[in-house]
Every structure is written in C-alpha cells, then in structure tokens.
mmCIF file of N, CA, C and O and ligand atoms in Angstrom:
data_model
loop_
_atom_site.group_PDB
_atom_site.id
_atom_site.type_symbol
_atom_site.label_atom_id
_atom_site.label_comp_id
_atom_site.label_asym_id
_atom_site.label_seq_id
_atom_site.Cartn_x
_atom_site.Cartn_y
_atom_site.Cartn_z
ATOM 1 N N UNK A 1 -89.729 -57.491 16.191
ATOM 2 C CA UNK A 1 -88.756 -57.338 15.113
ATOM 3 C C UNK A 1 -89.479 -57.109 13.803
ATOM 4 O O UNK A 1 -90.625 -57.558 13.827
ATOM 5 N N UNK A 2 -89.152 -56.584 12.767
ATOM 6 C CA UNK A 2 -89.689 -55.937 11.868
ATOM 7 C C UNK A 2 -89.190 -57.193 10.834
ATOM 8 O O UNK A 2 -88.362 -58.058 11.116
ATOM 9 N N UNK A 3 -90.085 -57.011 9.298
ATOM 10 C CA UNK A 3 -89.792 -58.419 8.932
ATOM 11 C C UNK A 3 -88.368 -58.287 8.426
ATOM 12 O O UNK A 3 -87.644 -59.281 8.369
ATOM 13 N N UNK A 4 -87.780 -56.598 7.909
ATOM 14 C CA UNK A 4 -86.630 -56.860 7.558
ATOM 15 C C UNK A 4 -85.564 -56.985 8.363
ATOM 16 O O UNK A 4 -84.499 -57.326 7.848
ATOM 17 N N UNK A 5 -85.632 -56.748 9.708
ATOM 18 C CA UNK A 5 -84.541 -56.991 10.498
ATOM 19 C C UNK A 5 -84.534 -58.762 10.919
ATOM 20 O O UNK A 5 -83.509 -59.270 11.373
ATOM 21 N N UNK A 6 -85.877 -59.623 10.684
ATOM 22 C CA UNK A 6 -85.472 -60.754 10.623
ATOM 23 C C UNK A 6 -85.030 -61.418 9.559
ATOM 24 O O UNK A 6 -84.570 -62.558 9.490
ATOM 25 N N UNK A 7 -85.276 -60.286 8.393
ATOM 26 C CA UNK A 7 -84.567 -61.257 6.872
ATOM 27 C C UNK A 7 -82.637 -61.374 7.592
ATOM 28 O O UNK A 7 -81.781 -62.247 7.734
ATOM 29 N N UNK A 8 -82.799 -59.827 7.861
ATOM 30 C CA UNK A 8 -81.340 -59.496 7.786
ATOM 31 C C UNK A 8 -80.555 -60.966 8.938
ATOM 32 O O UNK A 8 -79.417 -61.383 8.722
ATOM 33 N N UNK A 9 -81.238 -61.391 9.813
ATOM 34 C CA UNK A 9 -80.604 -61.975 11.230
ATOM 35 C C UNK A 9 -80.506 -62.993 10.563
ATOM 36 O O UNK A 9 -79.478 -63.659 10.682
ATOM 37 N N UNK A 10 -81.609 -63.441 9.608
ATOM 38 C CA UNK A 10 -81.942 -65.719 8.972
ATOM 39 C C UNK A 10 -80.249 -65.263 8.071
ATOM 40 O O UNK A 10 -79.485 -66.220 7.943
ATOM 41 N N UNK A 11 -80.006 -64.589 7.795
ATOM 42 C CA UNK A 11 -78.217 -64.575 6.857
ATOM 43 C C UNK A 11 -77.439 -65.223 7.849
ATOM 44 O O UNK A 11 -76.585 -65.940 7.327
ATOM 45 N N UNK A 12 -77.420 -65.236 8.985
ATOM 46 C CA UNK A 12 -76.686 -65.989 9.800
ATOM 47 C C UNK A 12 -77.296 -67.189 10.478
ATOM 48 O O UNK A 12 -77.020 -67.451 11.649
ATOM 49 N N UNK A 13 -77.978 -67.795 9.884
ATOM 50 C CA UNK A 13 -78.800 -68.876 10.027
ATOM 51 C C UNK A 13 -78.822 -70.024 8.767
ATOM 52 O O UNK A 13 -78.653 -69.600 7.623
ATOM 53 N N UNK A 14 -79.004 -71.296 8.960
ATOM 54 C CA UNK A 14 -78.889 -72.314 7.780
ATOM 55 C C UNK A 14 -80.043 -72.068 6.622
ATOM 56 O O UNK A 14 -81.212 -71.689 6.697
ATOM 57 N N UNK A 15 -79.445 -72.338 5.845
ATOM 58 C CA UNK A 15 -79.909 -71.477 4.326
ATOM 59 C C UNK A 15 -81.171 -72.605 4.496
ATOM 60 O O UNK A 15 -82.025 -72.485 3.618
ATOM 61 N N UNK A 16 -81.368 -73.464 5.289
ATOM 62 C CA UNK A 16 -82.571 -74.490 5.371
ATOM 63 C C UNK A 16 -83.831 -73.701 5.654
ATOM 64 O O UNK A 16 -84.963 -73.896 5.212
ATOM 65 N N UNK A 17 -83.195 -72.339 6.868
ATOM 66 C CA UNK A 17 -84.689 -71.659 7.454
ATOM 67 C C UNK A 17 -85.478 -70.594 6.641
ATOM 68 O O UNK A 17 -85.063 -69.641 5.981
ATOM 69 N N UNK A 18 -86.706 -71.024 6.878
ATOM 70 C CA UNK A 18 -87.781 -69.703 6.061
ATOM 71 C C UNK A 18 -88.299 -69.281 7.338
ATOM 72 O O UNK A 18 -88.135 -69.511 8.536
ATOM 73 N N UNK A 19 -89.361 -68.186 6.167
ATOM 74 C CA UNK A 19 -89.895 -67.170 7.031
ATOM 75 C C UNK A 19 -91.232 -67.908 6.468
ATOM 76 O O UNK A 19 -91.428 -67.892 5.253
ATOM 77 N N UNK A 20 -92.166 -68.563 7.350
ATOM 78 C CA UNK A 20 -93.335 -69.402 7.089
ATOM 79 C C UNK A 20 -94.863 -68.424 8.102
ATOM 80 O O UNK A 20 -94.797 -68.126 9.294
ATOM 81 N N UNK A 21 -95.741 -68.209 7.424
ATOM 82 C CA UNK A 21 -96.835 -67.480 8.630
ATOM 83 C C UNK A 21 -96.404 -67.110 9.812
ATOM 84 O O UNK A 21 -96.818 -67.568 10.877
ATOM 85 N N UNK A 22 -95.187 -65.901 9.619
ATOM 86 C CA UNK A 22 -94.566 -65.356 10.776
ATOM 87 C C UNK A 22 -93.752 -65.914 11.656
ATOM 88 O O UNK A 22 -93.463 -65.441 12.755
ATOM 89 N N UNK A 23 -93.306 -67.085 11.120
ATOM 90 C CA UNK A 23 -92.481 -68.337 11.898
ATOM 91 C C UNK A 23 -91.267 -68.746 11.491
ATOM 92 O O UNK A 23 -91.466 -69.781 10.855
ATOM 93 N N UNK A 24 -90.039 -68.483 11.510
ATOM 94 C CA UNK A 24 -89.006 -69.333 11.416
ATOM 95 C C UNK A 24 -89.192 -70.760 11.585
ATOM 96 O O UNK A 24 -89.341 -71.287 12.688
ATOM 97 N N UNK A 25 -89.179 -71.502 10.265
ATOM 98 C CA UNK A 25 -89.813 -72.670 9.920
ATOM 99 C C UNK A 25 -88.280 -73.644 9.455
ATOM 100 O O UNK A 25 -87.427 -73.068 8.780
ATOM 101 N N UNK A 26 -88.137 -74.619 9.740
ATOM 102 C CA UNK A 26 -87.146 -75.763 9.095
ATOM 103 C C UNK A 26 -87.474 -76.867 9.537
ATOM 104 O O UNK A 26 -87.782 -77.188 10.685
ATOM 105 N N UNK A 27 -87.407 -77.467 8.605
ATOM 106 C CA UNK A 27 -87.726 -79.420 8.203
ATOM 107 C C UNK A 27 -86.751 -80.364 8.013
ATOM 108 O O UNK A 27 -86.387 -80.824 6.931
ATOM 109 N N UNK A 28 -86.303 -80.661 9.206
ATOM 110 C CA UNK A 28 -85.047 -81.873 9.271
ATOM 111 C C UNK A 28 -85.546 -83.155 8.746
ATOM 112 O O UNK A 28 -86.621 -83.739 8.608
ATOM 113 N N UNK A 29 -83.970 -83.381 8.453
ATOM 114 C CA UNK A 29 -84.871 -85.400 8.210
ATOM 115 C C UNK A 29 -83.135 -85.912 9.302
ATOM 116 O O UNK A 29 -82.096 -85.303 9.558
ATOM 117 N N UNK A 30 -83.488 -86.830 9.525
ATOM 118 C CA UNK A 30 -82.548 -87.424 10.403
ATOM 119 C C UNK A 30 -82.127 -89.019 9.703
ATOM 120 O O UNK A 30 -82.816 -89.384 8.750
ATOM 121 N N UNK A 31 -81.159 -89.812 10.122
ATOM 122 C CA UNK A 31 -80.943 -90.819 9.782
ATOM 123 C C UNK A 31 -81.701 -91.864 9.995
ATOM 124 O O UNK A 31 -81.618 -92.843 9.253
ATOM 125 N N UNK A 32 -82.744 -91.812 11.268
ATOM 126 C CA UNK A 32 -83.614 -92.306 11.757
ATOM 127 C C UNK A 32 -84.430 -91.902 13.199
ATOM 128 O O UNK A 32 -83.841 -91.102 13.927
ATOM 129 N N UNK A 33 -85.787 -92.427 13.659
ATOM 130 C CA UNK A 33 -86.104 -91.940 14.789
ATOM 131 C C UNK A 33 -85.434 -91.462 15.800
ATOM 132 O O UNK A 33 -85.447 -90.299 16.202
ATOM 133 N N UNK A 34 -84.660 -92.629 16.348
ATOM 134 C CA UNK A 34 -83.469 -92.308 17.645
ATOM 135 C C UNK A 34 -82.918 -90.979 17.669
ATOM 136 O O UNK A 34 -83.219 -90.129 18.507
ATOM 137 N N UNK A 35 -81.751 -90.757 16.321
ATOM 138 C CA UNK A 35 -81.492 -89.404 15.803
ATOM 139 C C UNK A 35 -82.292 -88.706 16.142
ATOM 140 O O UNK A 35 -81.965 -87.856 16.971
ATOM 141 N N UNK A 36 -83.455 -88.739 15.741
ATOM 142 C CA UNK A 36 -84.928 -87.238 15.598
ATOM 143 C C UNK A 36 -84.856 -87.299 17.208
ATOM 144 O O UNK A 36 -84.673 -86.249 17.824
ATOM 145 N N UNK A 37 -84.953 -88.136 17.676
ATOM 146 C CA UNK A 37 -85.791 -88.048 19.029
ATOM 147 C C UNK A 37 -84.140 -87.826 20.074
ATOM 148 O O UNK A 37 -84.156 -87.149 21.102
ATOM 149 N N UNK A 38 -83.370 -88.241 19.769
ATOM 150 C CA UNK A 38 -81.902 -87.338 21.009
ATOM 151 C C UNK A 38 -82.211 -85.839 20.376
ATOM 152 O O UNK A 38 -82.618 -85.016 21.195
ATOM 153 N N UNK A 39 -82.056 -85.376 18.942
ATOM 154 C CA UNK A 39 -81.725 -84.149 18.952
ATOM 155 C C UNK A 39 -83.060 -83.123 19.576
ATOM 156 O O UNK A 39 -82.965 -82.005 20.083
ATOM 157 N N UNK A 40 -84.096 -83.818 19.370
ATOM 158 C CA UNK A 40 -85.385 -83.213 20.214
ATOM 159 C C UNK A 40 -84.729 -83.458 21.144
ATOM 160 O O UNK A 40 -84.070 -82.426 21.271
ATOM 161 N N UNK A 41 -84.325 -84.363 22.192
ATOM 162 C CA UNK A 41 -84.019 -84.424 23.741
ATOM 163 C C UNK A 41 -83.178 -83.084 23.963
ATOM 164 O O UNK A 41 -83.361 -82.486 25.023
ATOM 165 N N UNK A 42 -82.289 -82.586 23.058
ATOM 166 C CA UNK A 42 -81.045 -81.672 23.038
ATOM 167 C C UNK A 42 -81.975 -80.507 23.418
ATOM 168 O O UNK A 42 -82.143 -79.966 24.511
ATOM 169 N N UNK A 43 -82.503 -80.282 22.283
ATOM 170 C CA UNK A 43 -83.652 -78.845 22.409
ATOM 171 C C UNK A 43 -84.685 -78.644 23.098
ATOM 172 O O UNK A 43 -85.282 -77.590 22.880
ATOM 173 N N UNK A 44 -85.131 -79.417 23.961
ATOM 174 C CA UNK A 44 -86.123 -79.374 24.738
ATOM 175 C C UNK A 44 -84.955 -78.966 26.051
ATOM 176 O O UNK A 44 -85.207 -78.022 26.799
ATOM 177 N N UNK A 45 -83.754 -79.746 26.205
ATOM 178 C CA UNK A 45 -83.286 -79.421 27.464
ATOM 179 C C UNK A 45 -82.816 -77.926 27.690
ATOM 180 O O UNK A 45 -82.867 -77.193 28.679
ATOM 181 N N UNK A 46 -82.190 -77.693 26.001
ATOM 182 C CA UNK A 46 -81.620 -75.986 26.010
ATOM 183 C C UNK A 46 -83.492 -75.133 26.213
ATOM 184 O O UNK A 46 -83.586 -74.455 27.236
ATOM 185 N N UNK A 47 -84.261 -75.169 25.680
ATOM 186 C CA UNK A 47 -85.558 -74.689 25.622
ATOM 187 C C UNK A 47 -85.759 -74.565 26.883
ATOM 188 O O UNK A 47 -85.850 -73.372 27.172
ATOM 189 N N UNK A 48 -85.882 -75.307 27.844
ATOM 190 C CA UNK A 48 -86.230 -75.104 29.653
ATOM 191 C C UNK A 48 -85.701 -74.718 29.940
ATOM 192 O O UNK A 48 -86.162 -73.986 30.817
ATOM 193 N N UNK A 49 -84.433 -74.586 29.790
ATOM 194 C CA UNK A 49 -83.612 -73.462 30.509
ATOM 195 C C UNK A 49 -83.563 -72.125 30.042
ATOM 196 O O UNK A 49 -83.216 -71.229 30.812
ATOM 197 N N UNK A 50 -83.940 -71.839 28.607
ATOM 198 C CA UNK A 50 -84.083 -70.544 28.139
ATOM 199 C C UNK A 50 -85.821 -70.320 28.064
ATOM 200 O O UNK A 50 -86.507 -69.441 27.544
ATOM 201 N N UNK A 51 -86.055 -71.177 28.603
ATOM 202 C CA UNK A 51 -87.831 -70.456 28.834
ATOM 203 C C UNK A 51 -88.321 -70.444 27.790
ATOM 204 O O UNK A 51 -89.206 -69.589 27.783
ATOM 205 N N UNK A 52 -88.213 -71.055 26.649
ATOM 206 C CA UNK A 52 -88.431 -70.748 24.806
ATOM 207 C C UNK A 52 -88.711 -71.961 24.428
ATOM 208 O O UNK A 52 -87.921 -72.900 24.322
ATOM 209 N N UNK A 53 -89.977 -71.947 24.196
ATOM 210 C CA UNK A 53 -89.711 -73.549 23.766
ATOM 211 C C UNK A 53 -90.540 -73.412 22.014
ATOM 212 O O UNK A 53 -91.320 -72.600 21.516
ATOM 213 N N UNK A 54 -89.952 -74.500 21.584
ATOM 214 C CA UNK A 54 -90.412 -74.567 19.778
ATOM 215 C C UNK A 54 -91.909 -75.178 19.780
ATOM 216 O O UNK A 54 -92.529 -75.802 20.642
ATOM 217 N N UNK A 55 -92.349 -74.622 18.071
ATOM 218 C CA UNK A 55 -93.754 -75.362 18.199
ATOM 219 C C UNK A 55 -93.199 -76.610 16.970
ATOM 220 O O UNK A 55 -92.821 -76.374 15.822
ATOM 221 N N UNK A 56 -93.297 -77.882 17.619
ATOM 222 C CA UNK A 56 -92.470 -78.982 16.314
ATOM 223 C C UNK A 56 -93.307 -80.258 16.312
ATOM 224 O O UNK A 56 -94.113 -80.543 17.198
ATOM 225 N N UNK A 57 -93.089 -80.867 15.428
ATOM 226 C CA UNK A 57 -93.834 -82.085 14.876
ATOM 227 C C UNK A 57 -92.941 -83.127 14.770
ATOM 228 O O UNK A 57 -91.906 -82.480 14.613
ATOM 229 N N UNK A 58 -92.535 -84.544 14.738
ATOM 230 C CA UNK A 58 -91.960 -85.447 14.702
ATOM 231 C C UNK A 58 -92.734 -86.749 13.797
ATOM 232 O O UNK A 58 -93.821 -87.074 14.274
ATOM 233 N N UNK A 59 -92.470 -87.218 13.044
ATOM 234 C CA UNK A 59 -93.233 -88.704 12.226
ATOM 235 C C UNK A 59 -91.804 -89.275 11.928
ATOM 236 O O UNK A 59 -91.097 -88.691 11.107
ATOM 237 N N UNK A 60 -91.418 -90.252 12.486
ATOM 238 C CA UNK A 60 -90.204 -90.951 12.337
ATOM 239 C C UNK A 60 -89.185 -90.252 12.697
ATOM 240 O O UNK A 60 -88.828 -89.855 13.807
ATOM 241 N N UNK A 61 -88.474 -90.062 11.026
ATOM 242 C CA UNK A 61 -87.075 -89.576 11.212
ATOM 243 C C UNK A 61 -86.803 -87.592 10.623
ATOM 244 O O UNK A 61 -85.882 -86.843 10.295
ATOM 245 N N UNK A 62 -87.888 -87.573 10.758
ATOM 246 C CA UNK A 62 -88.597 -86.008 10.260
ATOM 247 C C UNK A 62 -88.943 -85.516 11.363
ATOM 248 O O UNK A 62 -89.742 -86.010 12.157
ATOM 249 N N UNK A 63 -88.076 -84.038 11.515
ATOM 250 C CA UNK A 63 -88.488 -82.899 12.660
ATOM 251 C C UNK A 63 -89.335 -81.932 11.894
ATOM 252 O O UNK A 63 -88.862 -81.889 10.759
ATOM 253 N N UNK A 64 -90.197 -81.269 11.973
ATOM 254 C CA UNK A 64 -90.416 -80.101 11.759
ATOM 255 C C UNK A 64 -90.977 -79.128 12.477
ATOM 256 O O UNK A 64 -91.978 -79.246 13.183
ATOM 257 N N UNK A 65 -90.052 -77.731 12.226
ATOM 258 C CA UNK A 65 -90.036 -77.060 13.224
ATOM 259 C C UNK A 65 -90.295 -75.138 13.218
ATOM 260 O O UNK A 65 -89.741 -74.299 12.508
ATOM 261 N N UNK A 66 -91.125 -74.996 14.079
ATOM 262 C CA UNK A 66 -91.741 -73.097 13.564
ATOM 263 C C UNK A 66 -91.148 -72.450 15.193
ATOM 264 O O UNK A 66 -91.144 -73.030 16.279
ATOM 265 N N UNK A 67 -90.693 -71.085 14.852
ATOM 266 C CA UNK A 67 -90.340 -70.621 16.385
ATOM 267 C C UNK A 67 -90.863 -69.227 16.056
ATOM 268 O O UNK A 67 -90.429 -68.367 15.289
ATOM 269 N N UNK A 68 -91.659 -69.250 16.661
ATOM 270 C CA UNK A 68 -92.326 -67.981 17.487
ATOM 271 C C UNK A 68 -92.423 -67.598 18.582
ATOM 272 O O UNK A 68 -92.881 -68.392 19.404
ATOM 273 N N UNK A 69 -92.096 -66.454 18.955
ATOM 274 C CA UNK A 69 -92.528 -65.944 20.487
ATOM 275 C C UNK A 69 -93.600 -64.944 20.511
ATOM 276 O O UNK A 69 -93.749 -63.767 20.182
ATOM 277 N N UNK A 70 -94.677 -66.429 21.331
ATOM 278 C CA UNK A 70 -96.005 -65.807 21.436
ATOM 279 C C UNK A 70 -96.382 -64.801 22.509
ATOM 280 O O UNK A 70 -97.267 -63.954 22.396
ATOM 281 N N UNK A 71 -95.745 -64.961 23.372
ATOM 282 C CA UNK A 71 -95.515 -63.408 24.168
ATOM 283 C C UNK A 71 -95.567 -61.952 23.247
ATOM 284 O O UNK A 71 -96.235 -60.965 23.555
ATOM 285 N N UNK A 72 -94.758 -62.071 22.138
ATOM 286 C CA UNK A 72 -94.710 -61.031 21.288
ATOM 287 C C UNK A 72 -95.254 -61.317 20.181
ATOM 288 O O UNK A 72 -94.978 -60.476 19.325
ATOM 289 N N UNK A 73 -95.955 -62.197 19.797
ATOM 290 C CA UNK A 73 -97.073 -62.511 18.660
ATOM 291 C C UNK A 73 -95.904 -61.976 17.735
ATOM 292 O O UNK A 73 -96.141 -60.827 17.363
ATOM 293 N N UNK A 74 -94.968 -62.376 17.361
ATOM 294 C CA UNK A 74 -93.941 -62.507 16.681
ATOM 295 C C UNK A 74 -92.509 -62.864 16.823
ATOM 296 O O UNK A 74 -92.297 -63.328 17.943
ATOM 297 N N UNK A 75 -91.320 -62.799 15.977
ATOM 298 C CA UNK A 75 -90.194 -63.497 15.961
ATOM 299 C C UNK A 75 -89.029 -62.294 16.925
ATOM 300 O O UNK A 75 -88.567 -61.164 16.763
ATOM 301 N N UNK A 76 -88.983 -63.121 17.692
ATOM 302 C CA UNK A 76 -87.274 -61.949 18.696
ATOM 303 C C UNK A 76 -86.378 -62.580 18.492
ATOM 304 O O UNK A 76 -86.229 -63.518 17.709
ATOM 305 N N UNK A 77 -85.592 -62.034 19.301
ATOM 306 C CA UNK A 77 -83.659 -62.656 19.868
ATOM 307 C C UNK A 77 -84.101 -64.338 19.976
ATOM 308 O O UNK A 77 -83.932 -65.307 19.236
ATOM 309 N N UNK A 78 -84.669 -64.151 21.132
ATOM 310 C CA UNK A 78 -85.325 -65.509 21.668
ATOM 311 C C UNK A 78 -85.333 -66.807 20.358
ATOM 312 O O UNK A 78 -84.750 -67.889 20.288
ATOM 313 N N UNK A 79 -86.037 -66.276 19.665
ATOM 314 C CA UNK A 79 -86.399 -67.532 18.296
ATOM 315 C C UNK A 79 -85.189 -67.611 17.785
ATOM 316 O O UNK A 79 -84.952 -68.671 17.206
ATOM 317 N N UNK A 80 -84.106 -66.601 17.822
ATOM 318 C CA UNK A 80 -83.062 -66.534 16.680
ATOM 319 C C UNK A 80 -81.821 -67.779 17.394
ATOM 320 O O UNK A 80 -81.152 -68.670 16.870
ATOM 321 N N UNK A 81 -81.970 -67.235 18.931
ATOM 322 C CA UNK A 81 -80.935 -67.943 19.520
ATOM 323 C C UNK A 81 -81.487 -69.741 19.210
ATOM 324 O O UNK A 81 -80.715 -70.587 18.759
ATOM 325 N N UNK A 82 -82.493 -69.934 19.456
ATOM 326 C CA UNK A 82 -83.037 -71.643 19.379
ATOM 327 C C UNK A 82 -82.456 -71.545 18.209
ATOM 328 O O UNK A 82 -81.286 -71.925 18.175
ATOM 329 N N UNK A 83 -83.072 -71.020 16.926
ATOM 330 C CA UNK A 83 -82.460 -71.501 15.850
ATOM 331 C C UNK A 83 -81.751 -71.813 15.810
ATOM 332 O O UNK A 83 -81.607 -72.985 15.463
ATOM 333 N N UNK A 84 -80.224 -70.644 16.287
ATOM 334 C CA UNK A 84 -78.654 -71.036 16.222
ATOM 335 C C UNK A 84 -78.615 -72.372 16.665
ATOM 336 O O UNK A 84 -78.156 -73.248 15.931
ATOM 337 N N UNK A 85 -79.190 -72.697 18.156
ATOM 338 C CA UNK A 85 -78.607 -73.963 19.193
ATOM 339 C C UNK A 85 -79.080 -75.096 17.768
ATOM 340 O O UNK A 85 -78.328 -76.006 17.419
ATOM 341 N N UNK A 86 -80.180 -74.873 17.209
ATOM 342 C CA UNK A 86 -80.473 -76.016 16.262
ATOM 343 C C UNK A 86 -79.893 -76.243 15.417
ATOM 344 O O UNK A 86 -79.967 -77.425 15.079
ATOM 345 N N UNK A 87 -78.912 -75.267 14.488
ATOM 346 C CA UNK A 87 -78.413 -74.952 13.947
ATOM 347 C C UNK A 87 -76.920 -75.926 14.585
ATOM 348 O O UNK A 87 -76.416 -77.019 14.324
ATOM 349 N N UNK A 88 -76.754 -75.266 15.136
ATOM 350 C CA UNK A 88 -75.289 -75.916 15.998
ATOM 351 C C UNK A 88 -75.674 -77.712 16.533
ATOM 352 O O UNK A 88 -74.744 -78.504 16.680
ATOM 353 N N UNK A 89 -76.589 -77.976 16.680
ATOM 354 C CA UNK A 89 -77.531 -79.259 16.627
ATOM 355 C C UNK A 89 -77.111 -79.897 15.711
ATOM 356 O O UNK A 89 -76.730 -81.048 15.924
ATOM 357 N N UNK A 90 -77.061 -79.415 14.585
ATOM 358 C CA UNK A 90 -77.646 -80.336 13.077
ATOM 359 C C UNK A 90 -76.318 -80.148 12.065
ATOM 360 O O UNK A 90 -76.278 -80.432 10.868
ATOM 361 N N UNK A 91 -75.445 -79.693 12.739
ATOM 362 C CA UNK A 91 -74.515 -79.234 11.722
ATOM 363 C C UNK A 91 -73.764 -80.442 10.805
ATOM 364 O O UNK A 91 -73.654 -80.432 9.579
ATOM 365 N N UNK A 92 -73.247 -81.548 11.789
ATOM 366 C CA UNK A 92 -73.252 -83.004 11.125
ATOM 367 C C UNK A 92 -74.007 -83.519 10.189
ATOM 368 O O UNK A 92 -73.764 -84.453 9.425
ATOM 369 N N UNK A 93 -75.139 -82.718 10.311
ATOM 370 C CA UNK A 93 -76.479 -84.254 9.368
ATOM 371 C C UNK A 93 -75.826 -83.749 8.124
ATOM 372 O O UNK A 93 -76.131 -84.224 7.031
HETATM 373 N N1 LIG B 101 -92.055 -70.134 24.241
HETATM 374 C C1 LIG B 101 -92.329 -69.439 23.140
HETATM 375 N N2 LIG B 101 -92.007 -69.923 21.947
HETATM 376 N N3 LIG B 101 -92.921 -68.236 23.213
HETATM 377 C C2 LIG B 101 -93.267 -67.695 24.380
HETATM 378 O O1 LIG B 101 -93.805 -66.569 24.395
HETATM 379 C C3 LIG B 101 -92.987 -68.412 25.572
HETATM 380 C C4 LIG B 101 -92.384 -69.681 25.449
HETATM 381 N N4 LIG B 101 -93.263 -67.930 26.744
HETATM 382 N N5 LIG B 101 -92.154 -70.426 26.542
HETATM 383 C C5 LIG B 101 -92.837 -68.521 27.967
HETATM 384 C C6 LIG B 101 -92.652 -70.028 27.853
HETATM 385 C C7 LIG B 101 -93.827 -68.107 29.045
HETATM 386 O O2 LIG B 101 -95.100 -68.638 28.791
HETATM 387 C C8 LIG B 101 -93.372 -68.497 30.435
HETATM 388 C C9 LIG B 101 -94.403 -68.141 31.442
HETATM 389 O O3 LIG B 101 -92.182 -67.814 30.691
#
C-alpha cells in the first residue's frame, strides 16, 4: 500500500492511530492490568485465526501497539482489519 492510500484508510480508523516507522502505531491505557490483559486475550484470539498477529508491549494497564505485515515489509488490508477489531475492542474505554 502506498503511504497515501494508508493515510486515506487510518480516516476510518480511531483518530488515536499514527503512522509510526511504517507502522500503524496506538497506545491504550486501560482501567487496569486485567482490562489490558482480557483485551490482549480478545486480539490474540481474532489474530490466530486471521494469521496476523500485532507487534505490542504491555507494563500494567498500558497496551502499546505497531501492525505491520512483515510478509510485505509494509502496511495491507491485513493491518487495517486488526486495527478495526481493536478499534471495535476499545470503543468503551
Ligand atoms: N503477522 C504479521 N503481522 N505479519 C506477517 O507477515 C505475518 C503475521 N505472517 N503472522 C504470518 C503470521 C506468517 O508468518 C504465517 C506463516 O502465515
């Protein structure tokens, strides 16, 4: 994907996500660990089944999170859809 066809796709994405060293990048904070760690449980389970998995960090109640598809040493469909599911994830917080 070209970088402007991923500016154009993050418009339908939470005004939270950047475009970080080629990565769709966002930094949750959660109410606490438990929180951080079900909604990781959420995305790891959608991730195995879509073969896509995120590159993310966890310290408490803080996710942070980059999606790349290294198959294509850049951002596809693939990264856009996780986003959404995360997106659709987090919409409460
Ligand atoms: N996840 C991400 N983010 N990028 C990939 O290119 C990728 C992946 N490839 N998960 C998948 C697994 C691939 O290695 C397996 C063999 O399908």
């Amino acid at each position: 994907m070209s970088t402007g066809d991923v500016a154009a796709a993050m418009s339908n994405l939470h005004a939270d996500w950047d475009l970080v060293s080629g990565k769709l990048h966002r930094e949750l904070k959660f109410a606490n660990f438990i929180d951080a760690f079900a909604f990781m449980t959420s995305v790891a389970i959608y991730a195995e089944k879509a073969d896509h998995h995120p590159e993310w960090s966890n310290v408490y109640n803080r996710v942070v999170i980059d999606l790349v598809t290294h198959d294509a040493d850049g951002i596809t469909e693939l990264d856009l859809d996780l986003a959404t599911k995360i997106d659709q994830l987090t919409k409460d917080l």
